[in-house]
PDB file of C-alpha atoms in Angstrom:
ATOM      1  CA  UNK A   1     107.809 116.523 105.303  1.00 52.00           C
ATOM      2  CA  UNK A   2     110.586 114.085 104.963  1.00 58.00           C
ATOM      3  CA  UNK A   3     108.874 111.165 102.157  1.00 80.00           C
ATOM      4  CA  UNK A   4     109.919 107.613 101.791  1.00 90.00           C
ATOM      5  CA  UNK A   5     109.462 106.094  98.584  1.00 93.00           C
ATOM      6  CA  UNK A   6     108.698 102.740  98.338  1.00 95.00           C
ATOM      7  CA  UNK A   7     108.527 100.365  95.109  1.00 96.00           C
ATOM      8  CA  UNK A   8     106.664  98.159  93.909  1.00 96.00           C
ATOM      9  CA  UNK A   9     103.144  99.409  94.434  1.00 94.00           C
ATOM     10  CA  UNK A  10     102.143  95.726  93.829  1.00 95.00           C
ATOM     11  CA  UNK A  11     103.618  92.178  93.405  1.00 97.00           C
ATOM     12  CA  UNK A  12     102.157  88.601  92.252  1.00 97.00           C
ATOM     13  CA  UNK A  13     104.128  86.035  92.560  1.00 97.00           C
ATOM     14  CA  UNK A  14     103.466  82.302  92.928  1.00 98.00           C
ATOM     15  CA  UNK A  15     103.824  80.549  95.962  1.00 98.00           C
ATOM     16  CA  UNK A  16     107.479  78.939  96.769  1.00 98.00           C
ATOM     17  CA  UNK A  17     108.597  82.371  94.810  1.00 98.00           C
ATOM     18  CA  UNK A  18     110.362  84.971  96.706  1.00 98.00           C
ATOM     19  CA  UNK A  19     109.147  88.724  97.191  1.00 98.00           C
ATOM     20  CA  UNK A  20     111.265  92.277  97.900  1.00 98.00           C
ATOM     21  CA  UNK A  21     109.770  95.238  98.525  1.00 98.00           C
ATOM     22  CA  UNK A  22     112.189  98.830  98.761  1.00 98.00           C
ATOM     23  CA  UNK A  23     111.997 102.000 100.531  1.00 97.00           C
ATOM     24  CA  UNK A  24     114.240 104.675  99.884  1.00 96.00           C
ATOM     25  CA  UNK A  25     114.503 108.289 100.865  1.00 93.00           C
ATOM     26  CA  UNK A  26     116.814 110.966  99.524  1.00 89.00           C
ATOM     27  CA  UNK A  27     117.898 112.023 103.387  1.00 89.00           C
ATOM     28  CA  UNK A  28     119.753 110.021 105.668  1.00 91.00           C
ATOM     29  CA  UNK A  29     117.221 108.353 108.587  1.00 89.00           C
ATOM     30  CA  UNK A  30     118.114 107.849 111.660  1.00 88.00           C
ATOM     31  CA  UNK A  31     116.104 104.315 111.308  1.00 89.00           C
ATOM     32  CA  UNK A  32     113.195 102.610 109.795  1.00 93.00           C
ATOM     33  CA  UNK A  33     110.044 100.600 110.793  1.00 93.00           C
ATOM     34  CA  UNK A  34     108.627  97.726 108.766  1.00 97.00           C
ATOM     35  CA  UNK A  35     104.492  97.257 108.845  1.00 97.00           C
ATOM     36  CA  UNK A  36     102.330  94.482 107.714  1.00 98.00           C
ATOM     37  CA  UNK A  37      98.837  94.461 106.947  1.00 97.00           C
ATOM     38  CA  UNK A  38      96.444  91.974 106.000  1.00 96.00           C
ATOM     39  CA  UNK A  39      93.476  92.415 104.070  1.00 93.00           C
ATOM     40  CA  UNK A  40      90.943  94.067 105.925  1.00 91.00           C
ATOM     41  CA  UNK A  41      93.334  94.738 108.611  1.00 94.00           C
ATOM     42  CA  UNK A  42      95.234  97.092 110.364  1.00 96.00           C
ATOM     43  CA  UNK A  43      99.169  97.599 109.923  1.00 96.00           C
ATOM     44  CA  UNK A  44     101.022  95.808 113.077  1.00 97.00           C
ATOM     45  CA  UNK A  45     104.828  96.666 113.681  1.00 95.00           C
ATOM     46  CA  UNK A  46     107.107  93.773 112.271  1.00 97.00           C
ATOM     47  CA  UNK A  47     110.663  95.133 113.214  1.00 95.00           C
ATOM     48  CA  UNK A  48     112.655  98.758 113.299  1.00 93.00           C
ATOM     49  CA  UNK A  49     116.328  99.042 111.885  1.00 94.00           C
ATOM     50  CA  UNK A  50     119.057 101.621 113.861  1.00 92.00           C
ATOM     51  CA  UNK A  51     122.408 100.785 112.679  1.00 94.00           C
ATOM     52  CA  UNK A  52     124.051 100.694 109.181  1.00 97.00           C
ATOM     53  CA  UNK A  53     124.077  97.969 107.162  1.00 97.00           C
ATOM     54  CA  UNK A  54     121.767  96.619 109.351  1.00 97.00           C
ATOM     55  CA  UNK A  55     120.694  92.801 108.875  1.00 98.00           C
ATOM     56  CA  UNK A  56     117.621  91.034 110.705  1.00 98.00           C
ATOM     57  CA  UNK A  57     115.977  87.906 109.934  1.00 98.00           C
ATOM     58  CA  UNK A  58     112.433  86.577 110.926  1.00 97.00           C
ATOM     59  CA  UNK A  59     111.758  83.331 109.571  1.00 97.00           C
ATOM     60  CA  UNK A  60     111.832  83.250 106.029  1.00 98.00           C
ATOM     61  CA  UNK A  61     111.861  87.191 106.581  1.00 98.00           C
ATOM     62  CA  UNK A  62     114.862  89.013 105.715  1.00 98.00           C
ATOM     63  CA  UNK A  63     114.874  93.045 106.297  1.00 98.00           C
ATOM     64  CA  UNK A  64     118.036  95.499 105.403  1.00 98.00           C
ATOM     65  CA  UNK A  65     119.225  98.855 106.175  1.00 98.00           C
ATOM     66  CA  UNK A  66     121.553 100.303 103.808  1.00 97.00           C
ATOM     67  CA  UNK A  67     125.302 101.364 104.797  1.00 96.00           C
ATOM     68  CA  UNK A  68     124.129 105.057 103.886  1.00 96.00           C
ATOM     69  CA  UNK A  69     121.325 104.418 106.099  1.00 95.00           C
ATOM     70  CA  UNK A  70     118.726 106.123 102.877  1.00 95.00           C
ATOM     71  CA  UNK A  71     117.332 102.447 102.103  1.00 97.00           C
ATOM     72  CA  UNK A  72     116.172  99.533 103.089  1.00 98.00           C
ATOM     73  CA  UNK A  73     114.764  96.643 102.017  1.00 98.00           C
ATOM     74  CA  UNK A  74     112.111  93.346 102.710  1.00 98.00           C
ATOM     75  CA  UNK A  75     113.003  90.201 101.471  1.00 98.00           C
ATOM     76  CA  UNK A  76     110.723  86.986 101.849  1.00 98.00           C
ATOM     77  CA  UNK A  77     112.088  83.605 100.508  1.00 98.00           C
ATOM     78  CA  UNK A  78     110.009  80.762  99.371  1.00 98.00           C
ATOM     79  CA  UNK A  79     106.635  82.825  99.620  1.00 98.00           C
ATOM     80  CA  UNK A  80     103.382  81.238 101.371  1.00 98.00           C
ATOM     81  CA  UNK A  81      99.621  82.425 101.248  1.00 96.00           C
ATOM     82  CA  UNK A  82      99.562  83.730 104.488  1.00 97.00           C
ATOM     83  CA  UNK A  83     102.179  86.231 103.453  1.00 98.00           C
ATOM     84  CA  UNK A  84      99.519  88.028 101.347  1.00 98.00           C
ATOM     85  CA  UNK A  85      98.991  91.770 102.509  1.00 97.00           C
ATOM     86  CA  UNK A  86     100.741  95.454 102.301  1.00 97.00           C
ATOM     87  CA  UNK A  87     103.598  96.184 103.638  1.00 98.00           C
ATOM     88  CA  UNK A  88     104.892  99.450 104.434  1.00 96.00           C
ATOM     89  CA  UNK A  89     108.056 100.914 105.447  1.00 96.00           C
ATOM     90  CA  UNK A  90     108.018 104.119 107.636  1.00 92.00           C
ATOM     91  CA  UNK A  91     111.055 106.624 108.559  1.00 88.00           C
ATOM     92  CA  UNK A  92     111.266 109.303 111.155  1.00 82.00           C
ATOM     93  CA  UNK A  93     109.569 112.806 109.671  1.00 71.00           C
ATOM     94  CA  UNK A  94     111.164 115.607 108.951  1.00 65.00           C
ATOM     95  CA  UNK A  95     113.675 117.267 111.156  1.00 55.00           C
ATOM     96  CA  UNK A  96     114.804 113.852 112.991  1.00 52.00           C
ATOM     97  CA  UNK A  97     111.024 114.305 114.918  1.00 58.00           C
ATOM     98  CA  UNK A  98     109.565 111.257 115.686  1.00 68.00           C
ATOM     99  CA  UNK A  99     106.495 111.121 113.672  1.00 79.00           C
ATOM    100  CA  UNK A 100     106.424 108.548 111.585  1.00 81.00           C
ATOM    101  CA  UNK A 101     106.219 108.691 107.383  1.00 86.00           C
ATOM    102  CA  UNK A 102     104.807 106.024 105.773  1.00 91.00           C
ATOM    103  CA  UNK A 103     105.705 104.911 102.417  1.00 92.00           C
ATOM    104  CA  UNK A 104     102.607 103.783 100.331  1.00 92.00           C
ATOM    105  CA  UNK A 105     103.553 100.378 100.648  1.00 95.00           C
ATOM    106  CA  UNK A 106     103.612  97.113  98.831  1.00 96.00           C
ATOM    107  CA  UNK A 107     100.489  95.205  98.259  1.00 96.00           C
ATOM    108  CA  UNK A 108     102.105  91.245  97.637  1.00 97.00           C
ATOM    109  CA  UNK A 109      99.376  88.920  95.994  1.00 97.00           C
ATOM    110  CA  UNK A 110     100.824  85.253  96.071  1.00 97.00           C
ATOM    111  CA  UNK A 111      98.809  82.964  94.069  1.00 96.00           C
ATOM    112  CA  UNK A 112      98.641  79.328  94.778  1.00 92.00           C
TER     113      UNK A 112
ATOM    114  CA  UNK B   1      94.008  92.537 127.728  1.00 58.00           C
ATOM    115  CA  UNK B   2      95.883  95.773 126.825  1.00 67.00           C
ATOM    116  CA  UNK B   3      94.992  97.499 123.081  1.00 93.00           C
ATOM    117  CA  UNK B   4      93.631 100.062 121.433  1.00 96.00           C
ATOM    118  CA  UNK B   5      89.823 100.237 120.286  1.00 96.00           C
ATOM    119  CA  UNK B   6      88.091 102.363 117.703  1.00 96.00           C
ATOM    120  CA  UNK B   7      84.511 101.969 117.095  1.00 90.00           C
ATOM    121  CA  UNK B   8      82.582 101.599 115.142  1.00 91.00           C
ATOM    122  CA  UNK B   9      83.824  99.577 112.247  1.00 93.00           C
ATOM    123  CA  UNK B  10      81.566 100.525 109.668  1.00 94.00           C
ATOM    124  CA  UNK B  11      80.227 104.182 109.458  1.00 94.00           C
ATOM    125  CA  UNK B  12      77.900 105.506 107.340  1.00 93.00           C
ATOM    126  CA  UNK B  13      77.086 108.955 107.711  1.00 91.00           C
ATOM    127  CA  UNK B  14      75.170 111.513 104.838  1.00 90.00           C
ATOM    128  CA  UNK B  15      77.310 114.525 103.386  1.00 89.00           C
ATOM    129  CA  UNK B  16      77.493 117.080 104.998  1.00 89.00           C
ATOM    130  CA  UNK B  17      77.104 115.801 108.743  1.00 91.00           C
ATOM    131  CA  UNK B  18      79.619 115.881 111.349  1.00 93.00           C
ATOM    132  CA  UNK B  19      81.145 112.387 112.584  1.00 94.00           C
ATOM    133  CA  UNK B  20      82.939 111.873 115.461  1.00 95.00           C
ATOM    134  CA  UNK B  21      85.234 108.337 115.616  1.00 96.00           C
ATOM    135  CA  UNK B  22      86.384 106.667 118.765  1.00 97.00           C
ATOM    136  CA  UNK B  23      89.909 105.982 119.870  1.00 97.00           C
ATOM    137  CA  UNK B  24      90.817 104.623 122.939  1.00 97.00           C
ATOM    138  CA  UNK B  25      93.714 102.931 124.468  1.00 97.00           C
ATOM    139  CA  UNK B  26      94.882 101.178 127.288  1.00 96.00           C
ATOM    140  CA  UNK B  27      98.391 101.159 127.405  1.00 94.00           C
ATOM    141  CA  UNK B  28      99.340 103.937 128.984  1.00 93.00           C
ATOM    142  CA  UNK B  29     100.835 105.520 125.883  1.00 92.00           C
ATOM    143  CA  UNK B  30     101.798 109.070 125.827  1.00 91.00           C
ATOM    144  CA  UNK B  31     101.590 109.682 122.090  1.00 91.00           C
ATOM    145  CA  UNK B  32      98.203 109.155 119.783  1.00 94.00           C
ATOM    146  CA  UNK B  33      98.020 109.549 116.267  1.00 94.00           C
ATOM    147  CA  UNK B  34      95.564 109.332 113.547  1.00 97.00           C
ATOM    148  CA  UNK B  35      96.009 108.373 109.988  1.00 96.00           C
ATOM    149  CA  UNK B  36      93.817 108.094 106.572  1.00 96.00           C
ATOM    150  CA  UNK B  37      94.185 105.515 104.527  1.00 95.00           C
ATOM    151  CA  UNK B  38      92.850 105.349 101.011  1.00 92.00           C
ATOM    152  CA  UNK B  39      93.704 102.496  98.059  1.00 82.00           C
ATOM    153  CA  UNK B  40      97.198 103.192  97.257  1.00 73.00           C
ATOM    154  CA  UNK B  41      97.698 105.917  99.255  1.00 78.00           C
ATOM    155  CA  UNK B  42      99.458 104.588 102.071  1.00 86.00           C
ATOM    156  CA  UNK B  43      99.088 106.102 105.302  1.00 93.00           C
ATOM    157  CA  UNK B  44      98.026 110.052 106.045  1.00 92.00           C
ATOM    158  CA  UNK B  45      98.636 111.791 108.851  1.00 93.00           C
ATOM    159  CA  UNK B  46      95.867 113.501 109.764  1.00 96.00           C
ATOM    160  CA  UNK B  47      96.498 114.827 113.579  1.00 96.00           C
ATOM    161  CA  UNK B  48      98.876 113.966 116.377  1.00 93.00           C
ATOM    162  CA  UNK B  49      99.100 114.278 120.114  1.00 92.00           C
ATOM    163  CA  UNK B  50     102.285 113.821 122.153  1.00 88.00           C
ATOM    164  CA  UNK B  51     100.759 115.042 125.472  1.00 89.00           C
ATOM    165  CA  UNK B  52      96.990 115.618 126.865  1.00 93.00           C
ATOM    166  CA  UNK B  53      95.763 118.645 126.389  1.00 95.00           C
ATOM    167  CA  UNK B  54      98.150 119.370 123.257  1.00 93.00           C
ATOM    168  CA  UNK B  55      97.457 118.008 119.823  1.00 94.00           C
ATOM    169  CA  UNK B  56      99.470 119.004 116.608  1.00 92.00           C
ATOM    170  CA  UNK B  57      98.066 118.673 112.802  1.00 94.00           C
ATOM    171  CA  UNK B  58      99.228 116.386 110.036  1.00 92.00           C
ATOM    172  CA  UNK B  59      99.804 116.590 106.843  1.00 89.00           C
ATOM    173  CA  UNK B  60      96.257 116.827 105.627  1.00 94.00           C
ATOM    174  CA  UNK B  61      94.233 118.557 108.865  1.00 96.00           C
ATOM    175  CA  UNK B  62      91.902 120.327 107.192  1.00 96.00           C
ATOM    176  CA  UNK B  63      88.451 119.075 107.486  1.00 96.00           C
ATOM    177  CA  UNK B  64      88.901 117.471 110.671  1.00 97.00           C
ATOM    178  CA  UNK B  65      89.419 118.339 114.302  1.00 97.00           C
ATOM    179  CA  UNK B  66      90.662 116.332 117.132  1.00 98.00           C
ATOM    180  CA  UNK B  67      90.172 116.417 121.462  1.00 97.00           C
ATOM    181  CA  UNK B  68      92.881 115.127 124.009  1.00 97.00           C
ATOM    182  CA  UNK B  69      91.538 115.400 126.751  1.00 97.00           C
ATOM    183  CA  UNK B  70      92.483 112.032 128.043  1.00 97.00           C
ATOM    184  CA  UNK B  71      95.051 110.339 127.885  1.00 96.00           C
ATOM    185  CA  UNK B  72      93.782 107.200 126.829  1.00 97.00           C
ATOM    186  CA  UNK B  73      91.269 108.958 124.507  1.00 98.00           C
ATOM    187  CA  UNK B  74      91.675 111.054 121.367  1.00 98.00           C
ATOM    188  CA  UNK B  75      88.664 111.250 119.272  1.00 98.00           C
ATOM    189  CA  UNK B  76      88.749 112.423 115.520  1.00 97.00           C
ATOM    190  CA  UNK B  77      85.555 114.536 114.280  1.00 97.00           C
ATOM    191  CA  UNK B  78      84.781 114.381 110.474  1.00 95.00           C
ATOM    192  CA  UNK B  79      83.332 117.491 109.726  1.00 93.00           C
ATOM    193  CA  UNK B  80      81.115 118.772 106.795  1.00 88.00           C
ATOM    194  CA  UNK B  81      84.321 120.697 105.173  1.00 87.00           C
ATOM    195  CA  UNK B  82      86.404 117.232 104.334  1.00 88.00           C
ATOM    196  CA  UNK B  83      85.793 117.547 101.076  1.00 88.00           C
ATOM    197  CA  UNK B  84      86.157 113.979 100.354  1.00 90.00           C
ATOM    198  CA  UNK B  85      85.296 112.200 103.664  1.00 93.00           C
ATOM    199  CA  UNK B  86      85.207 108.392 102.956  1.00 94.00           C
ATOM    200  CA  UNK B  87      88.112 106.344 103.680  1.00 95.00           C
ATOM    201  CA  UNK B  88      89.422 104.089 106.246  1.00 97.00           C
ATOM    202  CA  UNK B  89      90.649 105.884 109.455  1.00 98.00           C
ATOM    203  CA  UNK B  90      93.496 104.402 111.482  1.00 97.00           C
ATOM    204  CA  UNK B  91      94.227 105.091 115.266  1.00 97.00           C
ATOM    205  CA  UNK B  92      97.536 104.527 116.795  1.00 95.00           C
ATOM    206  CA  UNK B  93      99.839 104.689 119.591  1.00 94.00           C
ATOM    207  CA  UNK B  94     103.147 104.806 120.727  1.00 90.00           C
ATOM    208  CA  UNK B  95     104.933 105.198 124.548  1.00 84.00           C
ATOM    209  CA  UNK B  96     106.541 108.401 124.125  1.00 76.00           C
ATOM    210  CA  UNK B  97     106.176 110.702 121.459  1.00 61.00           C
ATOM    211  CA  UNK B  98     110.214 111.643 121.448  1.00 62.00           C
ATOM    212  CA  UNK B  99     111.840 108.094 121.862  1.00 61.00           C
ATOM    213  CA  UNK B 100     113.546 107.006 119.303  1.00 64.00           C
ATOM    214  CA  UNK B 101     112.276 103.089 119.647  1.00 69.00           C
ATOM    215  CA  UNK B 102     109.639 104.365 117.045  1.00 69.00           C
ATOM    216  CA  UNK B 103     106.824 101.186 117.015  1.00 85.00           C
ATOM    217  CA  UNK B 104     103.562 102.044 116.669  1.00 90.00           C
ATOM    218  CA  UNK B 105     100.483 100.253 118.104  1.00 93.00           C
ATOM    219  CA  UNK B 106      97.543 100.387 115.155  1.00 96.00           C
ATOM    220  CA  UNK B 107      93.724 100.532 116.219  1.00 97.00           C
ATOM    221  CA  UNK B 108      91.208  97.699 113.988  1.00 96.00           C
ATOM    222  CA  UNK B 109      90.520 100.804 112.373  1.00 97.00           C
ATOM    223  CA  UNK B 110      87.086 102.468 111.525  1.00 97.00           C
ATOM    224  CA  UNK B 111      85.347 102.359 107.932  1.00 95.00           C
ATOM    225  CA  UNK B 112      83.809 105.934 107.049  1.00 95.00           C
ATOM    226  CA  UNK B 113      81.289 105.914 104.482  1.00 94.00           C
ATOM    227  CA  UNK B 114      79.592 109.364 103.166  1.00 91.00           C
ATOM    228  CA  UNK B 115      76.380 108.964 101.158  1.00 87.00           C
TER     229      UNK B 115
END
């Protein structure tokens, strides 16, 4: 099926740093989901991208969807603890159907 | 309150028994899905169901077996040919299985141990 790749498998940072996390896929998607999950926890839907060049902000959230619509991108400024966890970006699957792929996600570690 | 549940949390089960995890949901969602998740791995997909009474597999089926029956139900069974059983199993949920407004609704998730 249709993959998403998704770098880096991990980040530390300190807190007050920032964090980005990629996804891209070698087919054009017709849009992309961002997930977060906690330790321990299950992933729970942060925000899905349609249009090119896409911008949305959340807080000190920022989330992109390339003008070629293949990537996309997570951006946190000025990290905090509570930001710890894995976050995943997901596409549509192959053939435009609507079950999601997952990238393998990001696991952020902010240190204190 | 409106969610999905999966129980138990913690399973422990001894190779080569069948297991059968709960999924249930109360949101009226067409579409059920249900994912592995090992360290690193990301998320699996190990069956779907778009519809009651039709279920589709994933991209690693083999091992397990699924029911829809219900529509707010769709139990996964572990059996004795996963090769490599213990992981942390994900429900999930969306409205419609063909919309594009794609956001998934995750279960707490259930813990599957094999000794």
């Amino acid at each position: 099926g249709q993959q998403v790749m998704q770098i880096p498998q991990y980040q530390h940072v300190q807190e007050g740093e920032d964090f980005t996390t990629y996804c891209n896929s070698s087919t054009t998607l017709s849009n992309i989901q961002w997930y977060k999950q906690r330790p321990g926890g299950h992933p729970v839907f942060l925000i899905q991208l349609v249009k090119s060049g896409e911008v949305k902000k959340q807080k000190r959230l920022t989330f992109q969807f390339g003008e070629a619509k293949k990537n996309s991108s997570l951006h946190i400024t000025a990290t905090q603890t509570t930001d710890v966890g894995t976050y995943f970006c997901a596409g549509p699957g192959s053939g435009g159907s609507y079950i999601p792929t997952f990238g393998r996600g990001t696991s952020l570690i902010v240190h204190p | 309150d409106g969610g999905i549940t999966q129980s138990p949390k913690y399973l422990f089960r001894k190779e080569g028994q069948n297991v059968t995890l709960s999924c249930e949901q109360n949101l009226n969602h067409d579409a059920m899905y249900w994912y592995r998740q090992d360290p690193g791995q990301g998320l699996r997909l190990i069956y779907y169901s778009q519809i009651v009474n039709d279920f589709q597999k994933g991209d690693i089926a083999e091992g397990y077996s699924v029911s829809r029956e219900k529509k707010e139900s769709f139990p996964l069974t572990v059996t004795s040919a996963q090769k490599n059983p213990t992981a942390f199993y994900l429900c999930a949920s969306k409205p419609r299985g063909d919309h594009l407004y794609n956001e998934q609704f995750f279960g707490p998730g259930t813990r599957l141990t094999v000794l």
